[in-house]
Amino acid sequence: MTMLVKNLIHALGSRNVNEANDAAEAFTELSHFPADLIIVDYHMQPLDGLDFVRLVRTGSDSPNPYVPIIMLTGHTEMSKVMEARDAGVNEFLAKPISARSLYSRIQKIISQPREFVKTRTYFGPDRRRVVKKWDGTERRKNAPSPATAAAAATEAASEAASGAAPSGEAGGGGEEAGLSQDELDALFD
């Protein structure tokens, strides 16, 4: 997969492409190679793609916590998508990838850059892609912490995606269903 991605990047016009065998090597490489974009696989060893994204975003020795990150994976279950989003990826791309799908993610990162948000539990691109007008009462003053709210939302989304009954109820079970690229796009748009 690495060679395919590298060839696609070259075909799109980039000449300076560095690759790494694992997340630790990639993080070290960032101090020598000022990347304009990172494309990372979700499933790596010994550190996985999520750990790598967290290192880039929040590591005290991160050379560029603002660098755009695209995560590639064949694991498109809702819980994994939410974990990647919450770790700070800019875009999420399901395997198998195509030149068109990779190009569209890169173009979106360039043409529609998102501001970064820093809270006590999150640092990364603003996860809100659509600004919705709100005329109601502000209720956030007494809202649960972002971590508590995110955990509850992730659990509910995971249960909904897997067909499981809400916590404490019987039903559901089995493997979590993967999302299509169109469903992933809707989550990230």
Coordinates of C-alpha atoms in Angstrom, one line a residue:
M1 CA 0.0 0.0 0.0
T2 CA 2.9 2.4 0.7
M3 CA 4.2 2.1 -2.8
L4 CA 0.7 2.8 -4.2
V5 CA 0.3 5.9 -2.1
K6 CA 3.7 7.1 -3.0
N7 CA 3.1 6.6 -6.7
L8 CA -0.3 8.4 -6.4
I9 CA 1.4 11.4 -4.7
H10 CA 4.0 11.5 -7.4
A11 CA 1.3 11.3 -10.1
L12 CA -0.4 14.3 -8.4
G13 CA 2.8 16.4 -8.8
S14 CA 4.7 16.0 -5.5
R15 CA 8.4 15.1 -5.8
N16 CA 9.5 15.1 -2.2
V17 CA 7.8 12.1 -0.6
N18 CA 9.3 10.5 2.5
E19 CA 8.1 7.2 3.9
A20 CA 8.6 5.4 7.1
N21 CA 8.3 1.7 8.2
D22 CA 6.4 2.5 11.4
A23 CA 5.0 5.3 13.4
A24 CA 8.0 5.9 15.6
E25 CA 10.3 6.2 12.6
A26 CA 7.8 8.5 11.0
F27 CA 7.7 10.8 14.0
T28 CA 11.5 10.9 14.1
E29 CA 11.6 11.7 10.4
L30 CA 9.3 14.7 10.9
S31 CA 12.1 16.5 12.7
H32 CA 14.3 16.2 9.6
F33 CA 11.6 16.5 6.9
P34 CA 9.1 19.3 7.3
A35 CA 6.1 17.6 5.9
D36 CA 3.3 19.6 4.3
L37 CA 1.0 16.6 4.6
I38 CA 1.0 13.3 6.4
I39 CA -0.8 10.2 5.1
V40 CA -0.9 7.5 7.8
D41 CA -2.4 4.0 8.0
Y42 CA -4.6 3.2 10.9
H43 CA -3.1 -0.2 11.5
M44 CA 0.6 -0.1 12.2
Q45 CA 2.9 -1.8 14.7
P46 CA 4.2 -1.2 17.4
L47 CA 2.5 2.2 17.5
D48 CA -0.8 2.4 15.6
G49 CA -1.9 5.3 13.4
L50 CA -4.0 6.8 16.3
D51 CA -1.0 6.9 18.6
F52 CA 1.1 8.5 15.8
V53 CA -1.6 11.2 15.2
R54 CA -1.8 11.9 19.0
L55 CA 2.1 12.3 19.0
V56 CA 2.0 14.7 16.1
R57 CA -0.9 16.7 17.6
T58 CA 0.0 16.8 21.3
G59 CA 3.5 15.5 21.7
S60 CA 5.7 18.1 23.5
D61 CA 8.5 17.4 21.0
S62 CA 6.2 17.5 17.9
P63 CA 7.8 19.6 15.2
N64 CA 4.5 20.6 13.6
P65 CA 1.3 19.8 15.4
Y66 CA -0.7 21.7 12.7
V67 CA 0.4 19.5 9.7
P68 CA -2.7 18.1 7.9
I69 CA -3.2 14.4 8.4
I70 CA -5.1 11.9 6.2
M71 CA -5.8 8.5 7.7
L72 CA -6.1 5.5 5.4
T73 CA -7.7 2.3 6.6
G74 CA -9.8 -0.7 5.7
H75 CA -11.3 -0.5 9.2
T76 CA -14.3 1.8 8.7
E77 CA -16.4 0.9 11.7
M78 CA -18.0 4.0 13.3
S79 CA -16.0 3.6 16.5
K80 CA -12.7 3.6 14.6
V81 CA -13.7 6.6 12.5
M82 CA -14.7 8.5 15.7
E83 CA -11.4 7.6 17.3
A84 CA -9.5 8.9 14.4
R85 CA -11.5 12.1 14.2
D86 CA -11.0 12.6 18.0
A87 CA -7.3 12.0 17.7
G88 CA -7.1 14.9 15.2
V89 CA -7.1 13.6 11.7
N90 CA -8.1 16.1 9.0
E91 CA -9.5 13.5 6.6
F92 CA -10.4 9.8 6.7
L93 CA -10.0 7.7 3.5
A94 CA -11.3 4.1 3.2
K95 CA -9.2 1.4 1.4
P96 CA -9.0 0.6 -1.4
I97 CA -8.1 4.1 -2.4
S98 CA -8.0 5.7 -5.8
A99 CA -6.2 8.6 -7.3
R100 CA -9.4 10.6 -7.4
S101 CA -10.3 9.9 -3.7
L102 CA -6.8 10.8 -2.5
Y103 CA -6.7 14.0 -4.7
S104 CA -10.1 15.1 -3.4
R105 CA -9.0 14.8 0.2
I106 CA -5.8 16.7 -0.5
Q107 CA -7.7 19.4 -2.4
K108 CA -10.2 19.8 0.5
I109 CA -7.3 20.2 3.0
I110 CA -5.8 22.9 0.8
S111 CA -8.9 24.7 -0.4
Q112 CA -10.9 24.5 2.9
P113 CA -8.4 24.6 5.7
R114 CA -10.0 24.3 9.1
E115 CA -9.0 26.3 12.2
F116 CA -7.4 24.3 15.0
V117 CA -9.2 23.9 18.4
K118 CA -7.5 23.4 21.7
T119 CA -9.5 22.3 24.7
R120 CA -8.4 20.3 27.8
T121 CA -9.2 17.0 26.0
Y122 CA -8.6 17.8 22.3
F123 CA -6.2 19.5 20.0
G124 CA -6.7 19.3 16.3
P125 CA -8.7 20.6 13.3
D126 CA -12.2 21.9 14.2
R127 CA -14.4 18.8 13.9
R128 CA -17.4 21.0 13.1
R129 CA -17.6 21.2 9.3
V130 CA -21.0 22.8 9.0
V131 CA -21.8 25.9 11.1
K132 CA -25.3 25.7 12.3
K133 CA -27.2 28.8 13.5
W134 CA -28.5 28.4 17.0
D135 CA -31.2 30.7 18.3
G136 CA -31.8 28.8 21.6
T137 CA -30.5 29.2 25.1
E138 CA -26.8 28.5 25.7
R139 CA -26.7 25.4 27.8
R140 CA -23.0 24.7 27.7
K141 CA -22.2 26.3 31.0
N142 CA -23.4 23.2 32.9
A143 CA -22.7 20.6 30.2
P144 CA -20.6 17.5 30.9
S145 CA -16.9 17.7 30.1
P146 CA -16.0 17.2 26.4
A147 CA -14.4 13.9 27.3
T148 CA -17.7 12.7 29.0
A149 CA -19.8 14.0 26.1
A150 CA -17.5 12.5 23.5
A151 CA -17.5 9.1 25.2
A152 CA -21.3 9.1 25.4
A153 CA -21.6 10.1 21.8
T154 CA -19.0 7.5 20.6
E155 CA -20.8 4.8 22.6
A156 CA -24.2 5.8 21.2
A157 CA -22.8 6.0 17.6
S158 CA -21.1 2.6 18.0
E159 CA -24.3 1.0 19.4
A160 CA -26.3 2.5 16.5
A161 CA -23.8 1.4 13.9
S162 CA -23.6 -2.2 15.2
G163 CA -27.4 -2.5 15.8
A164 CA -26.9 -2.9 19.5
A165 CA -29.5 -1.9 22.0
P166 CA -28.6 1.1 24.2
S167 CA -26.3 0.2 27.2
G168 CA -28.1 -1.9 29.7
E169 CA -30.6 -3.3 27.2
A170 CA -30.6 -6.7 25.6
G171 CA -30.0 -7.1 21.9
G172 CA -27.4 -6.3 19.2
G173 CA -24.0 -7.7 19.3
G174 CA -21.5 -9.1 16.8
E175 CA -19.0 -7.2 14.7
E176 CA -19.4 -3.5 14.1
A177 CA -20.4 -2.8 10.5
G178 CA -18.0 -0.8 8.3
L179 CA -19.0 2.5 6.7
S180 CA -18.9 3.2 3.0
Q181 CA -16.7 6.1 1.8
D182 CA -19.8 8.1 1.2
E183 CA -20.9 7.6 4.8
L184 CA -17.4 8.5 6.0
D185 CA -17.5 11.7 3.8
A186 CA -20.8 12.7 5.5
L187 CA -19.2 12.4 8.9
F188 CA -16.2 14.5 7.9
D189 CA -18.2 17.1 5.9

